[in-house]
Coordinates of C-alpha atoms in Angstrom, one line a residue:
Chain W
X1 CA 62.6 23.8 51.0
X2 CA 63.8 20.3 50.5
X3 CA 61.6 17.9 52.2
X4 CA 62.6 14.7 53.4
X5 CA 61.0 11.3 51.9
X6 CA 59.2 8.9 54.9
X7 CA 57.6 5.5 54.0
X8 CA 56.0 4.0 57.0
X9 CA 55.6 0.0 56.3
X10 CA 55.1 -3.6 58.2
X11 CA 54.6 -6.4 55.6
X12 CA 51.9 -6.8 57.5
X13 CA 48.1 -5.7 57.2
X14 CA 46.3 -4.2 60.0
X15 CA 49.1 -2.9 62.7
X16 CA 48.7 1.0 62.4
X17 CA 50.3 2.2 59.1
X18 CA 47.4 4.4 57.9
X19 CA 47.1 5.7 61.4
X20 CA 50.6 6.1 61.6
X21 CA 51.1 8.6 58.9
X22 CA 48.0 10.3 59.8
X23 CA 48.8 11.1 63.1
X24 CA 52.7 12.0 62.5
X25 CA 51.9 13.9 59.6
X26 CA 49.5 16.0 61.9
X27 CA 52.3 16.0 64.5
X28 CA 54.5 17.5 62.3
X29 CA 52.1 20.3 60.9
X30 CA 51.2 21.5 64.0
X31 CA 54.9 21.8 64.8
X32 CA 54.5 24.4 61.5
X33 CA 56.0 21.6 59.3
X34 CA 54.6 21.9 55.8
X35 CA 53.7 18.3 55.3
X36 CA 52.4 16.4 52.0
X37 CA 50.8 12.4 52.6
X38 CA 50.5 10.8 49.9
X39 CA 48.5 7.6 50.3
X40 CA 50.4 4.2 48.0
X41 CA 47.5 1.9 49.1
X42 CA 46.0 1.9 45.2
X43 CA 42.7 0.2 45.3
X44 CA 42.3 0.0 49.1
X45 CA 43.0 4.0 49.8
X46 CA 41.8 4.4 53.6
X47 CA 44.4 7.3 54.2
X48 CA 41.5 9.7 53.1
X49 CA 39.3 9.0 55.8
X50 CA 40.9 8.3 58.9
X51 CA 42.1 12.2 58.0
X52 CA 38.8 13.3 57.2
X53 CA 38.9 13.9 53.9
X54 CA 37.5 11.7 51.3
X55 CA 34.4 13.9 50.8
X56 CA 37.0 16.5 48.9
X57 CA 38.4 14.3 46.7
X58 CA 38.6 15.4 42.8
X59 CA 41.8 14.0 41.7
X60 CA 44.4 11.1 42.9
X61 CA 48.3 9.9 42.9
X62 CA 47.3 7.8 39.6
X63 CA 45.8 11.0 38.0
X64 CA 49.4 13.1 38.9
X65 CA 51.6 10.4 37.3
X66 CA 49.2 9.7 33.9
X67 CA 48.7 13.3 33.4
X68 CA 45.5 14.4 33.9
X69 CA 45.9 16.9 36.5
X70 CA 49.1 19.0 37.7
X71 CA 50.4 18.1 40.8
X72 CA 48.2 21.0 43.3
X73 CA 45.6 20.0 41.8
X74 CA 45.8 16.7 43.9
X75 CA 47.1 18.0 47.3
X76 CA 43.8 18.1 50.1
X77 CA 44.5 20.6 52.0
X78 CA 43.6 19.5 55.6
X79 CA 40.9 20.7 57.7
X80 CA 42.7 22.2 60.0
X81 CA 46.4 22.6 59.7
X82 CA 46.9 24.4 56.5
X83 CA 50.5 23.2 56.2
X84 CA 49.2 19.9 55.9
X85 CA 48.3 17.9 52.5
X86 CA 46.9 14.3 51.5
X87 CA 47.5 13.0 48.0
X88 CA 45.0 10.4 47.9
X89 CA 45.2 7.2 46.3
X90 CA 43.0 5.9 43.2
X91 CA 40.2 3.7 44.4
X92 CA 39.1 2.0 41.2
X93 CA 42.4 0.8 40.2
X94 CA 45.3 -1.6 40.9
X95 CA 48.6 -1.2 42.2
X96 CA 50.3 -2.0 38.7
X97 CA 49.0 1.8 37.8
X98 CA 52.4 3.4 39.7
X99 CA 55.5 1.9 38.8
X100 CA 58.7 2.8 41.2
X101 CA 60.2 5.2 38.7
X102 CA 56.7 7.2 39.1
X103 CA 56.9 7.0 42.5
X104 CA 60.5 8.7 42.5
X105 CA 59.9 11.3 40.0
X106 CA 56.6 12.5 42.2
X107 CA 59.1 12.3 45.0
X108 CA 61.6 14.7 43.6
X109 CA 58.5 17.2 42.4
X110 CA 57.5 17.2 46.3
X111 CA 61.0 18.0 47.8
X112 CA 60.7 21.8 47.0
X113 CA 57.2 22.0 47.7
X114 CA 57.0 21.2 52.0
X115 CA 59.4 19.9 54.7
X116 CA 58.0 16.5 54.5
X117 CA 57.1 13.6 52.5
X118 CA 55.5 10.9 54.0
X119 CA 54.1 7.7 52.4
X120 CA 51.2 5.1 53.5
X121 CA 52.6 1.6 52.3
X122 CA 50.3 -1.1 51.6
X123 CA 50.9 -4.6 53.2
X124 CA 53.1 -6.9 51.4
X125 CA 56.1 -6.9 50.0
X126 CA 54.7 -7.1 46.2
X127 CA 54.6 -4.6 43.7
X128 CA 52.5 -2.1 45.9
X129 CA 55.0 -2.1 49.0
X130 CA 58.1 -1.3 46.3
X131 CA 56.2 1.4 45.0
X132 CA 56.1 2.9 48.2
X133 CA 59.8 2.6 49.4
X134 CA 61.2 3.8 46.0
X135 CA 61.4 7.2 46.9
X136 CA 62.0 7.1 50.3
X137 CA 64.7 9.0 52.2
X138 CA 63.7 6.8 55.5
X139 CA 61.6 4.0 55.9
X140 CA 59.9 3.3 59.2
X141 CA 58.7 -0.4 59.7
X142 CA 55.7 -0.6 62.4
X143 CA 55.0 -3.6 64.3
X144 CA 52.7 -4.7 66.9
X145 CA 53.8 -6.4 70.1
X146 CA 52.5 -9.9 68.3
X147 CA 54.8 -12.4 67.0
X148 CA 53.3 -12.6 63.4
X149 CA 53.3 -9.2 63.2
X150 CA 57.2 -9.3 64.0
X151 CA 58.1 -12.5 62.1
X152 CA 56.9 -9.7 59.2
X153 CA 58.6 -7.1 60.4
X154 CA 61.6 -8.5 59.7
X155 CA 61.2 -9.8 56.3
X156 CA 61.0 -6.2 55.5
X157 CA 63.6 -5.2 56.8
X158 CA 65.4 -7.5 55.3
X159 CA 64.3 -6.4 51.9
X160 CA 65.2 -2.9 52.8
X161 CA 68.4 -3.9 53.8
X162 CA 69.0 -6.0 50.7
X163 CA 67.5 -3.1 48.2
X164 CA 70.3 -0.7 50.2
X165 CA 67.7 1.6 52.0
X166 CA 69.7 1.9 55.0
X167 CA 68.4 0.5 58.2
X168 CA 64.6 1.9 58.7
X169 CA 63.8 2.9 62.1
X170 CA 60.6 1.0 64.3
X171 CA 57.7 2.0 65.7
X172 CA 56.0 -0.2 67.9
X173 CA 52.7 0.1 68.3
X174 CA 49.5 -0.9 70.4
X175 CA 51.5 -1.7 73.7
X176 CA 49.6 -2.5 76.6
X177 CA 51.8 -2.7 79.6
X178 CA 49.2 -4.9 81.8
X179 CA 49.6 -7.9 79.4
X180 CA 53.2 -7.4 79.6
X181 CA 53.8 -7.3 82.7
X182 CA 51.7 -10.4 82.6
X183 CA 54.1 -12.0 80.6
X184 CA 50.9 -12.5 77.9
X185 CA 52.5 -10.0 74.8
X186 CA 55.7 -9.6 73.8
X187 CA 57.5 -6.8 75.6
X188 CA 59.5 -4.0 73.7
X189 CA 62.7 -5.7 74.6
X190 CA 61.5 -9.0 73.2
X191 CA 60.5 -7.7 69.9
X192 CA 63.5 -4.8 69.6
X193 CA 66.2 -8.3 70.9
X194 CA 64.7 -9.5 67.5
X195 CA 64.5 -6.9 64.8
X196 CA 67.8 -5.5 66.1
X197 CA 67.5 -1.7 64.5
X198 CA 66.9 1.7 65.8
X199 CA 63.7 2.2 67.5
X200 CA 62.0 5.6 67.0
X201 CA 58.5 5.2 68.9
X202 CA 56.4 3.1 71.4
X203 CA 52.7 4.1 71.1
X204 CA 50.9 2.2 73.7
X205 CA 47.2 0.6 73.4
X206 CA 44.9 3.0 73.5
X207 CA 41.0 2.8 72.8
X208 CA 40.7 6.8 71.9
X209 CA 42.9 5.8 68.8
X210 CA 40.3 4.0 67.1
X211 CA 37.7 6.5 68.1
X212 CA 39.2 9.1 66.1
X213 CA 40.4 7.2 63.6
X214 CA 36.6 6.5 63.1
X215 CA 36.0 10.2 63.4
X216 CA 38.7 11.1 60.8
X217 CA 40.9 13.5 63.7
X218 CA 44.1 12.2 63.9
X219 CA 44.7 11.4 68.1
X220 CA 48.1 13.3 67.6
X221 CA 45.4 16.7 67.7
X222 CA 44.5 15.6 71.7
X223 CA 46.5 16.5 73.7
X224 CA 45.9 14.6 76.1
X225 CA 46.0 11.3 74.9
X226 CA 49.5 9.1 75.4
X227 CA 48.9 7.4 72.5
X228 CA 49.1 11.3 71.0
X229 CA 51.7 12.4 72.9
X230 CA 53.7 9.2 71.5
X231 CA 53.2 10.1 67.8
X232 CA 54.3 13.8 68.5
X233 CA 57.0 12.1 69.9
X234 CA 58.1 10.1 67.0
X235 CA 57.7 13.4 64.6
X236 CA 59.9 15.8 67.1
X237 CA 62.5 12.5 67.0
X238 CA 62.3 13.0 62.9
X239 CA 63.3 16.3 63.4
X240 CA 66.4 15.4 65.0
X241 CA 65.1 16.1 68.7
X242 CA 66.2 14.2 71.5
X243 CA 62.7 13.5 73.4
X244 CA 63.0 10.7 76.0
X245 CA 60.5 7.3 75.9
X246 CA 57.1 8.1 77.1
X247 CA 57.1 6.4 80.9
X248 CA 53.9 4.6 80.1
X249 CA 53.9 3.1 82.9
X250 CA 55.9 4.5 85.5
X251 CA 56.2 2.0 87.9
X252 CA 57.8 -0.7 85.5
X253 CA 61.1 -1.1 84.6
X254 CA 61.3 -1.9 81.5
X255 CA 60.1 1.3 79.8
X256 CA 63.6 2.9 81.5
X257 CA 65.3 -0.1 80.6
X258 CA 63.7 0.9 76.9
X259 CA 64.9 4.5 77.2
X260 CA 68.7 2.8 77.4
X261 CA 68.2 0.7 74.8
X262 CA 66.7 3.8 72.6
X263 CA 69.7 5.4 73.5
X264 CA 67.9 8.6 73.6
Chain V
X1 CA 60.9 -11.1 15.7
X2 CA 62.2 -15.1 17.0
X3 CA 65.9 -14.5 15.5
X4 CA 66.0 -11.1 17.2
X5 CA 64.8 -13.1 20.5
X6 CA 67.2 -15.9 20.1
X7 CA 69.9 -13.3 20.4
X8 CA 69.2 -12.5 24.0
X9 CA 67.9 -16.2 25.6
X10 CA 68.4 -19.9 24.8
X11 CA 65.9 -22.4 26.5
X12 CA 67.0 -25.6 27.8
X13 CA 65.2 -28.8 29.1
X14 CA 66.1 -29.9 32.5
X15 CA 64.4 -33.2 34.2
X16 CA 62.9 -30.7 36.8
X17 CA 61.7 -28.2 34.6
X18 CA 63.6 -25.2 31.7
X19 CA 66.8 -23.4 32.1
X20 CA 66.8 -19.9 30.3
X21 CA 70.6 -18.8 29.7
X22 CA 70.5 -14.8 29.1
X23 CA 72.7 -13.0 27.0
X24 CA 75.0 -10.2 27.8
X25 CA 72.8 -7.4 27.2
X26 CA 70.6 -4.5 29.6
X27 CA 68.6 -6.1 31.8
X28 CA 65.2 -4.5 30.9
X29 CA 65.6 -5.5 27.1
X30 CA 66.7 -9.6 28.4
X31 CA 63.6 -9.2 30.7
X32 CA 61.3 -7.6 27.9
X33 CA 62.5 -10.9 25.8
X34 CA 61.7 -13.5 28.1
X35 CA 58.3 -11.8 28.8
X36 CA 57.6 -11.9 25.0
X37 CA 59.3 -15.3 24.2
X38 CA 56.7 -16.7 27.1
X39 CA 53.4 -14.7 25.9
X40 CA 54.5 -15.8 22.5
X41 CA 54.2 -19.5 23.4
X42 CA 52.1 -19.7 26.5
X43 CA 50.4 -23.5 26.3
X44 CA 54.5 -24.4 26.3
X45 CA 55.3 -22.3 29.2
X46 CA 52.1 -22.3 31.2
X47 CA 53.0 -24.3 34.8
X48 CA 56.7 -24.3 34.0
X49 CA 59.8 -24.4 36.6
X50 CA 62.4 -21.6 35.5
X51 CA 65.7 -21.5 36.3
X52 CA 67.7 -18.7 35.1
X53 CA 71.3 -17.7 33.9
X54 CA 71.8 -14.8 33.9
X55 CA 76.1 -14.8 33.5
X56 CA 77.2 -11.7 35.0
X57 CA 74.3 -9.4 36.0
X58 CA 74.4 -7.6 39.0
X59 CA 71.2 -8.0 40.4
X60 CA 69.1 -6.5 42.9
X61 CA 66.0 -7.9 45.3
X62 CA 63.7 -5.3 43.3
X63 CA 64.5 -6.7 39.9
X64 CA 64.3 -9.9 40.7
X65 CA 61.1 -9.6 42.5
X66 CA 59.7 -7.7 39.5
X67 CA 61.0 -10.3 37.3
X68 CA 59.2 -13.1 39.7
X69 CA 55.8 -11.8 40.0
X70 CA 55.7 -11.0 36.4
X71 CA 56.3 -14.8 35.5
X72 CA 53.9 -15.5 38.4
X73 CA 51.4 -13.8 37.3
X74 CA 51.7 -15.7 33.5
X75 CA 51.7 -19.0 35.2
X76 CA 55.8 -19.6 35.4
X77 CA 57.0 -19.9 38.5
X78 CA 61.1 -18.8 39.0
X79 CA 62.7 -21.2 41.0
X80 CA 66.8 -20.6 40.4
X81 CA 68.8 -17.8 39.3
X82 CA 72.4 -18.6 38.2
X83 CA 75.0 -16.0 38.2
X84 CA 78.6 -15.2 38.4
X85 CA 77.6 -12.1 40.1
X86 CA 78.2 -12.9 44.1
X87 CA 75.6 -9.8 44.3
X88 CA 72.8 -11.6 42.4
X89 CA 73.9 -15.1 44.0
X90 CA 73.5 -13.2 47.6
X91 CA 70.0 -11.5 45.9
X92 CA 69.2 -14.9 44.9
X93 CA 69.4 -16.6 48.2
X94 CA 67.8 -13.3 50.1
X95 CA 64.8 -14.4 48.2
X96 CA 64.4 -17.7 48.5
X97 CA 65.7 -19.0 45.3
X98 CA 68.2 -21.8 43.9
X99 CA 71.1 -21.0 42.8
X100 CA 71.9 -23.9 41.8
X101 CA 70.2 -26.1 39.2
X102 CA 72.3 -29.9 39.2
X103 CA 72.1 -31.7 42.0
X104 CA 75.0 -34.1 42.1
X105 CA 74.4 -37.7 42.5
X106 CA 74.5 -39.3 46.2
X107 CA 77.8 -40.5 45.4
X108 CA 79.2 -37.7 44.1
X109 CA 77.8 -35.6 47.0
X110 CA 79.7 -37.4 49.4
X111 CA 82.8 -37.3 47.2
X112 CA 82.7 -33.4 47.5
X113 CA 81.7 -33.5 51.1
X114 CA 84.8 -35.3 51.8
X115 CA 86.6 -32.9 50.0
X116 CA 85.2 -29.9 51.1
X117 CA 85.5 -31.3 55.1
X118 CA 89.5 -32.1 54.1
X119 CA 90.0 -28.6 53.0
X120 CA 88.4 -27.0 56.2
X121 CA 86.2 -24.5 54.3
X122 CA 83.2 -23.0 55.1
X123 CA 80.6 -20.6 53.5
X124 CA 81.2 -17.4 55.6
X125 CA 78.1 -15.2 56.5
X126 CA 78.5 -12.1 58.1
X127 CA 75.0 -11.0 59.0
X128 CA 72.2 -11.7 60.6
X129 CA 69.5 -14.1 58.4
X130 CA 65.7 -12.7 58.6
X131 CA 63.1 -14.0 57.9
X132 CA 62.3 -15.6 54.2
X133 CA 66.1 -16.1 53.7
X134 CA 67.5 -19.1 52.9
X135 CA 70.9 -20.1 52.5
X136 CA 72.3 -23.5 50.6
X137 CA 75.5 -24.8 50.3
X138 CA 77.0 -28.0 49.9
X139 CA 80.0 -28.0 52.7
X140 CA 79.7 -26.7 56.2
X141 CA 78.3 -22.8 57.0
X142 CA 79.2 -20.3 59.7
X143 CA 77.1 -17.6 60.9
X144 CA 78.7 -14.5 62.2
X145 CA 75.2 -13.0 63.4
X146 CA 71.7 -14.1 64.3
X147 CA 69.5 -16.6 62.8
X148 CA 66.2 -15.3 63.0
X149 CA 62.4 -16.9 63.1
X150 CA 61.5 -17.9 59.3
X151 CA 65.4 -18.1 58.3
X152 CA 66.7 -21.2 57.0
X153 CA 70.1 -23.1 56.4
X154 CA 70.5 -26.0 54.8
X155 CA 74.4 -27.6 54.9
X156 CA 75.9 -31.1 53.6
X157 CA 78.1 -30.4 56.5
X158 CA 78.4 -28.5 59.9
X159 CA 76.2 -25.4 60.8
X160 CA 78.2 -23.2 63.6
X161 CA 76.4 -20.1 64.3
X162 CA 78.0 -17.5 66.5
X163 CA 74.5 -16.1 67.5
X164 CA 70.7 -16.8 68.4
X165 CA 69.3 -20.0 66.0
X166 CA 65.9 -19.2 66.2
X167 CA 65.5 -20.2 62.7
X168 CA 65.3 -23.5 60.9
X169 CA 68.8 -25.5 60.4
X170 CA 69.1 -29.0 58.0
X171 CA 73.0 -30.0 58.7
X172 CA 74.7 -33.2 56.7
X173 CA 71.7 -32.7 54.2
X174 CA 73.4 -34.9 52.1
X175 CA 73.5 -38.0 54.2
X176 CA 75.6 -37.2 56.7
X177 CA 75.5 -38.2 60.2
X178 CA 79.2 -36.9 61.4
X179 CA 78.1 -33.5 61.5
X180 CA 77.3 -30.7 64.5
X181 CA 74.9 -27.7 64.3
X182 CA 76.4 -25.3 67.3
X183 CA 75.1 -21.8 68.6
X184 CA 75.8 -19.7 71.5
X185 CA 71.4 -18.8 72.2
X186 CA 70.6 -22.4 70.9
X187 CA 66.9 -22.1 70.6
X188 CA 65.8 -23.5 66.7
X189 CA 62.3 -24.1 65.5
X190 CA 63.2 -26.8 64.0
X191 CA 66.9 -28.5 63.5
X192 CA 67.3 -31.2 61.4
X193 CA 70.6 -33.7 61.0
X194 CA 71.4 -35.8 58.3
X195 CA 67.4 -37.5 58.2
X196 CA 66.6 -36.6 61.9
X197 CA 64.1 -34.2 62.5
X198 CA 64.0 -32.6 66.1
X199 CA 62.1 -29.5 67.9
X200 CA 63.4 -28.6 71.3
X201 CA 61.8 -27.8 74.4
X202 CA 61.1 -24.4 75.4
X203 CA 64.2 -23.3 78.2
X204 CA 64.8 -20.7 79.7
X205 CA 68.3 -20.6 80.4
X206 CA 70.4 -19.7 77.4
X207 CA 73.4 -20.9 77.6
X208 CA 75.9 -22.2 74.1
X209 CA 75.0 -25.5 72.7
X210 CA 76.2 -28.4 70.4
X211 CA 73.9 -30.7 68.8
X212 CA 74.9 -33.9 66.7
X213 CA 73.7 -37.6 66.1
X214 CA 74.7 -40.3 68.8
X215 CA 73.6 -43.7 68.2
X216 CA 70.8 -42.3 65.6
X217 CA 69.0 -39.4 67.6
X218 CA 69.8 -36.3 68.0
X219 CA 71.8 -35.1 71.1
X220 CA 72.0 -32.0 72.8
X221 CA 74.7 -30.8 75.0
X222 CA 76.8 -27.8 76.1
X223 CA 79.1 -26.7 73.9
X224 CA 81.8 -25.8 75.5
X225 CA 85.5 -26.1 73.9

């Protein structure tokens, strides 16, 4: 196996990178990926729980790279998709306890282990948010329909541009189609007019997110939720699958016009 | 331990703060060195503006930001990076940073304003400007791309941007009031000629536009050829 390296990012805090990760990374294990999530938020890990696992916790990322446990020792296996793995991050300590380097040679250790990689990214664009893009294959910036949010956005992807990444793909997240058709929150087209890369997912608003985020089941497990059925989206589009745009809401035009702009 | 340092920097007093010139060697050891050179002599160094030569080093975003929040966090703060390397010049100005330290005297300005206007150059860009980058140069500056919210451009001459502005733009910074800022979605935060400050109504239309300074304010009209 030769797994692929995912960072998913935004500069800024608090638009859906933990839940992000969680949920595609479950997406992509029940598509009988085998999937490993490590968790580059050192000091404010939250990865953990909103997968439902920070009662098994024994060792951490910092513990891999300083030695004191082999690398299996640190994979969670999931609690219910057995192809599916957190490496969590250390709680008690700061992000100066990875350096980039670290981050790429735990990279290379993963690629033969599972399919994917993927990294949590804390906010910023210090030290922490470098560690996490250092080993990436593909970085994913998430943004919500807000113009902070966006104004962020694109400072990353300018530094992703500038370090040579390659252009990262966006997921937007949290879009409610009411305001929008409102006129009261940016509309995909405003925000994609801006950032001007490839866009890879639209997860609309939706309040069952937060409710299992609080339960620690990933919403990419229901199937029945949009929001869901937009993350499994995003993981089949990782695996090279050509899934049209959710019609969110299907009497608006714009989420058609969105398919165009996907070009998927 | 200081003779072995003096090999790889020389510090400089400028009237707006030190100039470290870097020798040719790897970039981890000349880093290592300044780090040690400031711990060694902190009460010198502690609130100091740093600009840095660095001669020919091909630098990245990642080691300059290392670089920067490693000074940061012993109280320096980096404020130019000085290279013959156009790829740490264009890392340079990606962050934020000066690159460069003297600023010529009014006079003098105007002298190579002149100059550069007779020549008919112009800094090229060829991308789109996001936000946190800011671009500096004494002449005029064309953007083949977008300027987006949170960029910046600061000219002694003419700004034409072939684009969206949705950025910030200072044109004739150095006092002058002959210049144009032009873009084909003309829809700044902020633009700013010679000392005039101006923010434009919200419109809806989008349509090319030429701004410049009649009779001391700024004027906007279509820019058509």
């Amino acid at each position: 196996m030769t797994a692929k390296i995912i960072t998913i990012t935004s500069g800024k805090g608090g638009v859906g990178k933990t839940t992000a990760v969680a949920n595609i990374a479950v997406a992509l294990a029940a598509e009988g990926q085998k999937v490993v999530c490590i968790d580059a938020d050192i000091g404010l890990r939250n990865l953990d729980v909103v997968m439902g696992l920070e009662n098994r916790i024994v060792y951490d990322v910092v513990d891999i790279v300083e030695g004191r446990c082999r690398l299996r020792q640190a994979m969670i296996r999931d609690k219910k998709y057995t192809e599916l793995f957190l490496i969590p991050a250390a709680q008690t300590r700061d992000k100066n306890a990875l350096s980039p380097s670290d981050m790429i040679r735990l990279g290379d250790e993963l690629r033969s282990e599972c399919d994917w990689v993927i990294i949590d990214s804390p906010a910023g664009i210090e030290r922490g948010f470098r560690n996490a893009i250092a080993a990436a294959d593909q970085v994913l910036v998430i943004t919500n329909p807000e113009v902070s949010a966006v104004r962020d956005a694109d400072r990353v992807i300018g530094l992703l541009e500038a370090e040579e990444k390659g252009s990262p793909a966006l997921i937007l997240n949290r879009i409610n189609p009411t305001l929008v058709k409102r006129n009261d929150m940016l509309s995909p087209e405003d925000v994609l007019d801006l950032l001007a890369i490839e866009l890879i997912g639209v997860v609309p608003e939706d309040e069952k997110v937060v409710i299992a985020t609080n339960r620690g089941t990933p919403i990419a497990a229901d199937g029945k939720s949009q929001a869901g059925q937009a993350f499994r989206n995003i993981a089949l589009r990782l695996k090279g699958e050509q899934v049209p745009f959710l019609e969110i809401d299907d009497q608006s035009g714009f989420w058609g016009r969105l398919s165009k702009l996907g070009g998927r | 331990m200081n003779d072995n340092q003096s090999e790889f920097l020389e510090i400089k007093g400028l009237r707006d703060g030190l100039l470290v010139s870097l020798a040719d060697a790897p970039w981890d050891e000349l880093q290592a060195a300044l780090i040690r050179q400031i711990e060694g002599r902190q009460s010198f160094f502690q609130g100091a503006r740093l600009a840095l030569n660095v001669g020919n080093q091909a630098l990245k975003v990642a080691d300059l930001v290392e670089l920067r929040d490693q000074l940061s966090e012993r109280g320096v703060s980096l404020w130019a990076v000085i290279s013959d390397s156009s790829m740490t010049e264009s890392t340079s100005q990606l962050l934020g940073l000066a690159t460069r330290i003297s600023k010529p005297k009014p006079d003098e300005a105007r002298q190579f304003a002149v100059s550069v206007f007779e020549d008919q150059t112009a800094l090229w860009v060829n991308r789109t400007l996001r936000s946190g980058v800011r671009i500096e140069y004494s002449g005029h500056i064309v953007v083949y791309g977008d300027v987006n919210p949170g960029a910046e451009i600061a000219a002694s001459g003419s700004v034409l941007i072939w684009g969206r502005l949705r950025g910030v733009v200072h044109a004739g910074k150095d006092g002058d009031s002959s210049v144009f800022v032009c873009a084909l979605d003309f829809s700044p935060t902020q633009l700013r000629i010679e000392n005039e400050i101006a923010v434009l109504p919200q419109e809806e239309n989008v349509c090319p536009k030429k701004a410049q300074i009649s009779d001391g304010k700024i004027v906007l009209e279509p820019w058509v050829s």
